[in-house]
Amino acid sequence: GNSVTQMEGPVTLSEEAFLTINCTYTATGYPSLFWYVQYPGEGLQLLLKATKADDKGSNKGFEATYRKETTSFHLEKGSVQVSDSAVYFCARPNAGGTSYGKLTFGQGTILTVHP
Amino acid sequence: GAVVSQHPSRVICKSGTSVKIECRSLDFQATTMFWYRQFPKQSLMLMATSNEGSKATYEQGVEKDKFLINHASLTLSTLTVTSAHPEDSSFYICSAAAEEEQFFGPGTRLTVL
């Protein structure tokens, strides 16, 4: 099947703390993997992606490595900012390896960063 | 990156009325668009896949007569919530597919009184 399991939140951190949000997926082939971010009151934005095993996606200080051994795509950032407060979604395509098919989303993790 | 707009961003209507939400891809053509529904503090639930020039494909449990989808052109898909009721109040988000990515609209907050 196609499922994505995310670490439950909410996550509350102080500014400059290290962030990890866990994400694992069911291993149906080698799908592309995505992290989306949703700021309050807005739609989703693609944060980063990886299209094959061992790829590392990165953007705005966030990183995630596609690990097929553990079927994981954990999101990390070394030093979070207040502006990173948002909801983060891990996602994978339902079929095929490209995202213009349907996406399956994790349940979302709410991140709040305090000054 | 590609831009997707939604209109309106927020709408309040009376129970029993119909509401139309537009989703436009502003700088690219999208043969496929998706409509999602999101409840507070929850993930996105795919409602339907909108295909230009053909009927939409609805997910299981989504009433196609209640949520009418029209994809009249390569840049516009509309979702009409017919005879809206308070339980239809939600955040509706569309996305447009282009190459290997989906680009999301900013969402429409629907409140039915």
PDB file of C-alpha atoms in Angstrom:
ATOM      1  CA  GLY A   1       0.000   0.000   0.000  1.00  0.00           C
ATOM      2  CA  ASN A   2       0.837   3.659   0.116  1.00  0.00           C
ATOM      3  CA  SER A   3       1.166   5.093   3.580  1.00  0.00           C
ATOM      4  CA  VAL A   4       3.239   7.698   5.328  1.00  0.00           C
ATOM      5  CA  THR A   5       3.666   7.854   9.084  1.00  0.00           C
ATOM      6  CA  GLN A   6       4.857  11.010  10.738  1.00  0.00           C
ATOM      7  CA  MET A   7       6.017  11.737  14.211  1.00  0.00           C
ATOM      8  CA  GLU A   8       3.132  13.055  16.226  1.00  0.00           C
ATOM      9  CA  GLY A   9       3.262  16.596  17.457  1.00  0.00           C
ATOM     10  CA  PRO A  10       2.969  19.189  18.422  1.00  0.00           C
ATOM     11  CA  VAL A  11       6.647  20.019  18.698  1.00  0.00           C
ATOM     12  CA  THR A  12       7.652  23.070  20.691  1.00  0.00           C
ATOM     13  CA  LEU A  13      11.228  24.338  20.554  1.00  0.00           C
ATOM     14  CA  SER A  14      13.231  27.357  21.530  1.00  0.00           C
ATOM     15  CA  GLU A  15      14.884  29.394  18.839  1.00  0.00           C
ATOM     16  CA  GLU A  16      18.206  27.917  17.630  1.00  0.00           C
ATOM     17  CA  ALA A  17      17.314  24.421  18.848  1.00  0.00           C
ATOM     18  CA  PHE A  18      17.830  21.341  16.684  1.00  0.00           C
ATOM     19  CA  LEU A  19      14.779  19.947  14.953  1.00  0.00           C
ATOM     20  CA  THR A  20      13.964  16.417  13.853  1.00  0.00           C
ATOM     21  CA  ILE A  21      10.578  15.325  12.540  1.00  0.00           C
ATOM     22  CA  ASN A  22      10.428  11.629  11.774  1.00  0.00           C
ATOM     23  CA  CYS A  23       8.766  10.226   8.690  1.00  0.00           C
ATOM     24  CA  THR A  24       8.573   6.638   7.483  1.00  0.00           C
ATOM     25  CA  TYR A  25       6.844   5.262   4.413  1.00  0.00           C
ATOM     26  CA  THR A  26       5.676   1.907   3.138  1.00  0.00           C
ATOM     27  CA  ALA A  27       8.185   0.413   0.751  1.00  0.00           C
ATOM     28  CA  THR A  28       6.242   0.040  -2.480  1.00  0.00           C
ATOM     29  CA  GLY A  29       9.019   0.481  -4.962  1.00  0.00           C
ATOM     30  CA  TYR A  30      11.214   3.531  -4.647  1.00  0.00           C
ATOM     31  CA  PRO A  31       8.891   6.511  -4.733  1.00  0.00           C
ATOM     32  CA  SER A  32       9.905  10.121  -4.689  1.00  0.00           C
ATOM     33  CA  LEU A  33       9.506  11.608  -1.226  1.00  0.00           C
ATOM     34  CA  PHE A  34       8.479  15.117  -0.271  1.00  0.00           C
ATOM     35  CA  TRP A  35       8.252  17.467   2.660  1.00  0.00           C
ATOM     36  CA  TYR A  36       5.638  20.199   2.443  1.00  0.00           C
ATOM     37  CA  VAL A  37       5.213  23.133   4.816  1.00  0.00           C
ATOM     38  CA  GLN A  38       1.990  24.948   5.611  1.00  0.00           C
ATOM     39  CA  TYR A  39       2.209  28.340   7.280  1.00  0.00           C
ATOM     40  CA  PRO A  40      -0.811  29.539   9.265  1.00  0.00           C
ATOM     41  CA  GLY A  41      -3.810  30.250   7.067  1.00  0.00           C
ATOM     42  CA  GLU A  42      -2.032  29.293   3.861  1.00  0.00           C
ATOM     43  CA  GLY A  43      -1.833  26.407   1.423  1.00  0.00           C
ATOM     44  CA  LEU A  44       1.059  23.999   1.184  1.00  0.00           C
ATOM     45  CA  GLN A  45       4.480  24.764  -0.210  1.00  0.00           C
ATOM     46  CA  LEU A  46       7.014  22.208  -1.306  1.00  0.00           C
ATOM     47  CA  LEU A  47       9.927  22.455   1.128  1.00  0.00           C
ATOM     48  CA  LEU A  48      12.208  19.787  -0.308  1.00  0.00           C
ATOM     49  CA  LYS A  49      12.182  16.491  -2.108  1.00  0.00           C
ATOM     50  CA  ALA A  50      14.294  13.453  -2.931  1.00  0.00           C
ATOM     51  CA  THR A  51      13.738  11.289  -5.953  1.00  0.00           C
ATOM     52  CA  LYS A  52      15.885   8.249  -5.224  1.00  0.00           C
ATOM     53  CA  ALA A  53      17.562   6.346  -2.445  1.00  0.00           C
ATOM     54  CA  ASP A  54      20.410   8.141  -0.633  1.00  0.00           C
ATOM     55  CA  ASP A  55      19.397  11.476  -2.136  1.00  0.00           C
ATOM     56  CA  LYS A  56      19.431  14.412   0.247  1.00  0.00           C
ATOM     57  CA  GLY A  57      16.898  17.148  -0.266  1.00  0.00           C
ATOM     58  CA  SER A  58      17.657  20.532   1.232  1.00  0.00           C
ATOM     59  CA  ASN A  59      16.122  23.978   1.360  1.00  0.00           C
ATOM     60  CA  LYS A  60      16.083  26.937   3.785  1.00  0.00           C
ATOM     61  CA  GLY A  61      18.393  25.082   6.179  1.00  0.00           C
ATOM     62  CA  PHE A  62      16.166  22.008   6.257  1.00  0.00           C
ATOM     63  CA  GLU A  63      17.473  18.627   5.128  1.00  0.00           C
ATOM     64  CA  ALA A  64      16.071  15.139   4.658  1.00  0.00           C
ATOM     65  CA  THR A  65      17.841  12.025   3.422  1.00  0.00           C
ATOM     66  CA  TYR A  66      16.025   9.256   1.569  1.00  0.00           C
ATOM     67  CA  ARG A  67      17.010   6.070   3.419  1.00  0.00           C
ATOM     68  CA  LYS A  68      15.689   2.898   1.854  1.00  0.00           C
ATOM     69  CA  GLU A  69      17.196   0.652   4.553  1.00  0.00           C
ATOM     70  CA  THR A  70      14.962   2.196   7.172  1.00  0.00           C
ATOM     71  CA  THR A  71      12.259   3.449   4.753  1.00  0.00           C
ATOM     72  CA  SER A  72      12.627   6.862   6.320  1.00  0.00           C
ATOM     73  CA  PHE A  73      12.813  10.491   5.252  1.00  0.00           C
ATOM     74  CA  HIS A  74      13.329  12.393   8.493  1.00  0.00           C
ATOM     75  CA  LEU A  75      13.319  16.185   8.361  1.00  0.00           C
ATOM     76  CA  GLU A  76      16.095  18.020  10.209  1.00  0.00           C
ATOM     77  CA  LYS A  77      17.241  21.561  10.805  1.00  0.00           C
ATOM     78  CA  GLY A  78      20.220  22.515  12.873  1.00  0.00           C
ATOM     79  CA  SER A  79      18.924  25.814  14.227  1.00  0.00           C
ATOM     80  CA  VAL A  80      15.240  26.681  14.019  1.00  0.00           C
ATOM     81  CA  GLN A  81      13.820  30.177  13.881  1.00  0.00           C
ATOM     82  CA  VAL A  82      10.503  31.588  15.036  1.00  0.00           C
ATOM     83  CA  SER A  83       9.559  31.948  11.369  1.00  0.00           C
ATOM     84  CA  ASP A  84       9.778  28.154  10.971  1.00  0.00           C
ATOM     85  CA  SER A  85       6.623  27.753  13.049  1.00  0.00           C
ATOM     86  CA  ALA A  86       4.247  25.900  10.733  1.00  0.00           C
ATOM     87  CA  VAL A  87       2.781  22.497   9.988  1.00  0.00           C
ATOM     88  CA  TYR A  88       5.055  20.052   8.207  1.00  0.00           C
ATOM     89  CA  PHE A  89       3.775  17.205   6.022  1.00  0.00           C
ATOM     90  CA  CYS A  90       5.706  14.260   4.693  1.00  0.00           C
ATOM     91  CA  ALA A  91       4.282  12.859   1.449  1.00  0.00           C
ATOM     92  CA  ARG A  92       4.777  10.271  -1.251  1.00  0.00           C
ATOM     93  CA  PRO A  93       3.046   9.581  -4.577  1.00  0.00           C
ATOM     94  CA  ASN A  94       0.375   6.923  -4.619  1.00  0.00           C
ATOM     95  CA  ALA A  95       1.516   5.351  -7.830  1.00  0.00           C
ATOM     96  CA  GLY A  96       4.575   5.695  -9.999  1.00  0.00           C
ATOM     97  CA  GLY A  97       7.509   7.828  -9.025  1.00  0.00           C
ATOM     98  CA  THR A  98       6.324  11.297  -9.915  1.00  0.00           C
ATOM     99  CA  SER A  99       4.226  13.647  -7.912  1.00  0.00           C
ATOM    100  CA  TYR A 100       1.688  14.603 -10.501  1.00  0.00           C
ATOM    101  CA  GLY A 101      -0.248  11.551  -9.453  1.00  0.00           C
ATOM    102  CA  LYS A 102      -2.083  11.467  -6.182  1.00  0.00           C
ATOM    103  CA  LEU A 103      -0.131  12.132  -3.042  1.00  0.00           C
ATOM    104  CA  THR A 104      -0.444  10.393   0.289  1.00  0.00           C
ATOM    105  CA  PHE A 105       0.279  12.733   3.185  1.00  0.00           C
ATOM    106  CA  GLY A 106       1.395  12.024   6.691  1.00  0.00           C
ATOM    107  CA  GLN A 107      -0.789  13.383   9.448  1.00  0.00           C
ATOM    108  CA  GLY A 108       1.225  16.571   9.778  1.00  0.00           C
ATOM    109  CA  THR A 109       3.411  17.828  12.612  1.00  0.00           C
ATOM    110  CA  ILE A 110       2.764  21.211  14.173  1.00  0.00           C
ATOM    111  CA  LEU A 111       5.996  23.026  15.006  1.00  0.00           C
ATOM    112  CA  THR A 112       6.038  26.041  17.302  1.00  0.00           C
ATOM    113  CA  VAL A 113       9.291  27.886  17.874  1.00  0.00           C
ATOM    114  CA  HIS A 114       9.540  30.335  20.769  1.00  0.00           C
ATOM    115  CA  PRO A 115      11.995  33.233  20.923  1.00  0.00           C
TER     116      PRO A 115
ATOM    117  CA  GLY B   1       8.075  28.349  -9.166  1.00  0.00           C
ATOM    118  CA  ALA B   2       4.604  27.860 -10.543  1.00  0.00           C
ATOM    119  CA  VAL B   3       1.781  29.826  -8.934  1.00  0.00           C
ATOM    120  CA  VAL B   4      -1.703  28.600  -8.170  1.00  0.00           C
ATOM    121  CA  SER B   5      -4.405  30.966  -6.979  1.00  0.00           C
ATOM    122  CA  GLN B   6      -7.732  30.319  -5.325  1.00  0.00           C
ATOM    123  CA  HIS B   7     -10.728  32.569  -5.102  1.00  0.00           C
ATOM    124  CA  PRO B   8     -12.260  33.468  -2.791  1.00  0.00           C
ATOM    125  CA  SER B   9      -9.849  33.112   0.081  1.00  0.00           C
ATOM    126  CA  ARG B  10     -12.674  33.204   2.579  1.00  0.00           C
ATOM    127  CA  VAL B  11     -16.426  32.837   2.227  1.00  0.00           C
ATOM    128  CA  ILE B  12     -19.307  32.803   4.664  1.00  0.00           C
ATOM    129  CA  CYS B  13     -22.679  31.615   3.434  1.00  0.00           C
ATOM    130  CA  LYS B  14     -26.062  30.611   4.712  1.00  0.00           C
ATOM    131  CA  SER B  15     -27.111  26.999   4.980  1.00  0.00           C
ATOM    132  CA  GLY B  16     -28.718  25.768   1.770  1.00  0.00           C
ATOM    133  CA  THR B  17     -26.854  28.034  -0.602  1.00  0.00           C
ATOM    134  CA  SER B  18     -24.199  26.999  -3.114  1.00  0.00           C
ATOM    135  CA  VAL B  19     -20.645  28.236  -3.137  1.00  0.00           C
ATOM    136  CA  LYS B  20     -18.171  28.167  -6.020  1.00  0.00           C
ATOM    137  CA  ILE B  21     -14.422  28.085  -5.443  1.00  0.00           C
ATOM    138  CA  GLU B  22     -12.027  28.749  -8.298  1.00  0.00           C
ATOM    139  CA  CYS B  23      -8.538  27.320  -8.699  1.00  0.00           C
ATOM    140  CA  ARG B  24      -6.270  28.813 -11.335  1.00  0.00           C
ATOM    141  CA  SER B  25      -2.772  27.978 -12.474  1.00  0.00           C
ATOM    142  CA  LEU B  26      -1.346  31.396 -13.301  1.00  0.00           C
ATOM    143  CA  ASP B  27       1.759  30.706 -15.314  1.00  0.00           C
ATOM    144  CA  PHE B  28       1.437  27.149 -16.498  1.00  0.00           C
ATOM    145  CA  GLN B  29      -1.111  24.738 -17.901  1.00  0.00           C
ATOM    146  CA  ALA B  30      -2.369  21.903 -15.737  1.00  0.00           C
ATOM    147  CA  THR B  31      -4.264  18.987 -17.194  1.00  0.00           C
ATOM    148  CA  THR B  32      -4.723  17.623 -13.698  1.00  0.00           C
ATOM    149  CA  MET B  33      -5.787  19.468 -10.594  1.00  0.00           C
ATOM    150  CA  PHE B  34      -6.656  18.074  -7.188  1.00  0.00           C
ATOM    151  CA  TRP B  35      -9.120  19.217  -4.550  1.00  0.00           C
ATOM    152  CA  TYR B  36      -8.438  18.606  -0.887  1.00  0.00           C
ATOM    153  CA  ARG B  37     -10.290  19.266   2.303  1.00  0.00           C
ATOM    154  CA  GLN B  38      -8.550  19.987   5.577  1.00  0.00           C
ATOM    155  CA  PHE B  39     -10.106  20.013   9.025  1.00  0.00           C
ATOM    156  CA  PRO B  40      -8.475  21.965  11.854  1.00  0.00           C
ATOM    157  CA  LYS B  41      -5.162  20.491  12.923  1.00  0.00           C
ATOM    158  CA  GLN B  42      -5.568  17.569  10.568  1.00  0.00           C
ATOM    159  CA  SER B  43      -3.968  16.383   7.390  1.00  0.00           C
ATOM    160  CA  LEU B  44      -5.291  16.925   3.895  1.00  0.00           C
ATOM    161  CA  MET B  45      -8.000  14.648   2.616  1.00  0.00           C
ATOM    162  CA  LEU B  46      -8.080  14.214  -1.144  1.00  0.00           C
ATOM    163  CA  MET B  47     -11.603  14.760  -2.394  1.00  0.00           C
ATOM    164  CA  ALA B  48     -11.256  14.422  -6.144  1.00  0.00           C
ATOM    165  CA  THR B  49      -8.997  14.573  -9.156  1.00  0.00           C
ATOM    166  CA  SER B  50     -10.022  17.114 -11.747  1.00  0.00           C
ATOM    167  CA  ASN B  51      -9.074  16.364 -15.345  1.00  0.00           C
ATOM    168  CA  GLU B  52      -9.354  18.960 -18.087  1.00  0.00           C
ATOM    169  CA  GLY B  53     -12.036  18.032 -20.573  1.00  0.00           C
ATOM    170  CA  SER B  54     -13.346  15.040 -18.692  1.00  0.00           C
ATOM    171  CA  LYS B  55     -15.271  14.130 -15.587  1.00  0.00           C
ATOM    172  CA  ALA B  56     -13.635  14.390 -12.224  1.00  0.00           C
ATOM    173  CA  THR B  57     -12.648  11.277 -10.325  1.00  0.00           C
ATOM    174  CA  TYR B  58     -13.958  11.286  -6.781  1.00  0.00           C
ATOM    175  CA  GLU B  59     -12.466   9.540  -3.779  1.00  0.00           C
ATOM    176  CA  GLN B  60     -14.511   7.012  -1.907  1.00  0.00           C
ATOM    177  CA  GLY B  61     -17.041   8.617   0.371  1.00  0.00           C
ATOM    178  CA  VAL B  62     -17.090  11.976  -1.409  1.00  0.00           C
ATOM    179  CA  GLU B  63     -20.509  12.880  -2.810  1.00  0.00           C
ATOM    180  CA  LYS B  64     -20.052  13.935  -6.411  1.00  0.00           C
ATOM    181  CA  ASP B  65     -23.501  15.537  -6.564  1.00  0.00           C
ATOM    182  CA  LYS B  66     -22.652  17.710  -3.601  1.00  0.00           C
ATOM    183  CA  PHE B  67     -19.150  18.683  -4.622  1.00  0.00           C
ATOM    184  CA  LEU B  68     -19.367  19.551  -8.309  1.00  0.00           C
ATOM    185  CA  ILE B  69     -16.052  19.882 -10.103  1.00  0.00           C
ATOM    186  CA  ASN B  70     -15.566  21.450 -13.498  1.00  0.00           C
ATOM    187  CA  HIS B  71     -12.208  21.668 -15.263  1.00  0.00           C
ATOM    188  CA  ALA B  72     -13.145  23.827 -18.194  1.00  0.00           C
ATOM    189  CA  SER B  73      -9.672  24.846 -19.310  1.00  0.00           C
ATOM    190  CA  LEU B  74      -6.040  24.006 -18.736  1.00  0.00           C
ATOM    191  CA  THR B  75      -5.753  26.788 -16.182  1.00  0.00           C
ATOM    192  CA  LEU B  76      -9.053  26.678 -14.315  1.00  0.00           C
ATOM    193  CA  SER B  77     -10.878  24.176 -12.143  1.00  0.00           C
ATOM    194  CA  THR B  78     -13.902  25.012 -10.031  1.00  0.00           C
ATOM    195  CA  LEU B  79     -15.397  23.304  -7.015  1.00  0.00           C
ATOM    196  CA  THR B  80     -19.024  24.051  -6.233  1.00  0.00           C
ATOM    197  CA  VAL B  81     -20.368  23.063  -2.858  1.00  0.00           C
ATOM    198  CA  THR B  82     -24.091  22.665  -3.471  1.00  0.00           C
ATOM    199  CA  SER B  83     -26.715  23.168  -0.776  1.00  0.00           C
ATOM    200  CA  ALA B  84     -24.028  23.809   1.782  1.00  0.00           C
ATOM    201  CA  HIS B  85     -24.566  22.854   5.407  1.00  0.00           C
ATOM    202  CA  PRO B  86     -22.566  23.673   8.538  1.00  0.00           C
ATOM    203  CA  GLU B  87     -20.757  20.342   8.362  1.00  0.00           C
ATOM    204  CA  ASP B  88     -19.303  21.444   5.022  1.00  0.00           C
ATOM    205  CA  SER B  89     -17.415  24.204   6.800  1.00  0.00           C
ATOM    206  CA  SER B  90     -13.754  23.521   6.213  1.00  0.00           C
ATOM    207  CA  PHE B  91     -10.551  24.666   4.533  1.00  0.00           C
ATOM    208  CA  TYR B  92     -10.515  23.663   0.873  1.00  0.00           C
ATOM    209  CA  ILE B  93      -7.198  23.518  -0.966  1.00  0.00           C
ATOM    210  CA  CYS B  94      -6.529  22.859  -4.620  1.00  0.00           C
ATOM    211  CA  SER B  95      -3.326  21.843  -6.305  1.00  0.00           C
ATOM    212  CA  ALA B  96      -2.187  21.746  -9.911  1.00  0.00           C
ATOM    213  CA  ALA B  97       0.157  19.174 -11.335  1.00  0.00           C
ATOM    214  CA  ALA B  98       3.074  20.253 -13.500  1.00  0.00           C
ATOM    215  CA  GLU B  99       5.835  17.904 -14.521  1.00  0.00           C
ATOM    216  CA  GLU B 100       6.960  16.176 -11.361  1.00  0.00           C
ATOM    217  CA  GLU B 101       5.428  18.480  -8.811  1.00  0.00           C
ATOM    218  CA  GLN B 102       2.134  19.576  -7.369  1.00  0.00           C
ATOM    219  CA  PHE B 103       1.677  23.257  -6.686  1.00  0.00           C
ATOM    220  CA  PHE B 104      -0.855  24.219  -4.073  1.00  0.00           C
ATOM    221  CA  GLY B 105      -3.235  27.110  -3.891  1.00  0.00           C
ATOM    222  CA  PRO B 106      -3.494  29.220  -0.733  1.00  0.00           C
ATOM    223  CA  GLY B 107      -6.762  27.624   0.307  1.00  0.00           C
ATOM    224  CA  THR B 108     -10.346  28.796   0.795  1.00  0.00           C
ATOM    225  CA  ARG B 109     -11.929  28.965   4.230  1.00  0.00           C
ATOM    226  CA  LEU B 110     -15.630  28.119   3.936  1.00  0.00           C
ATOM    227  CA  THR B 111     -17.950  28.818   6.833  1.00  0.00           C
ATOM    228  CA  VAL B 112     -21.580  27.774   6.533  1.00  0.00           C
ATOM    229  CA  LEU B 113     -23.929  29.356   9.043  1.00  0.00           C
TER     230      LEU B 113
END
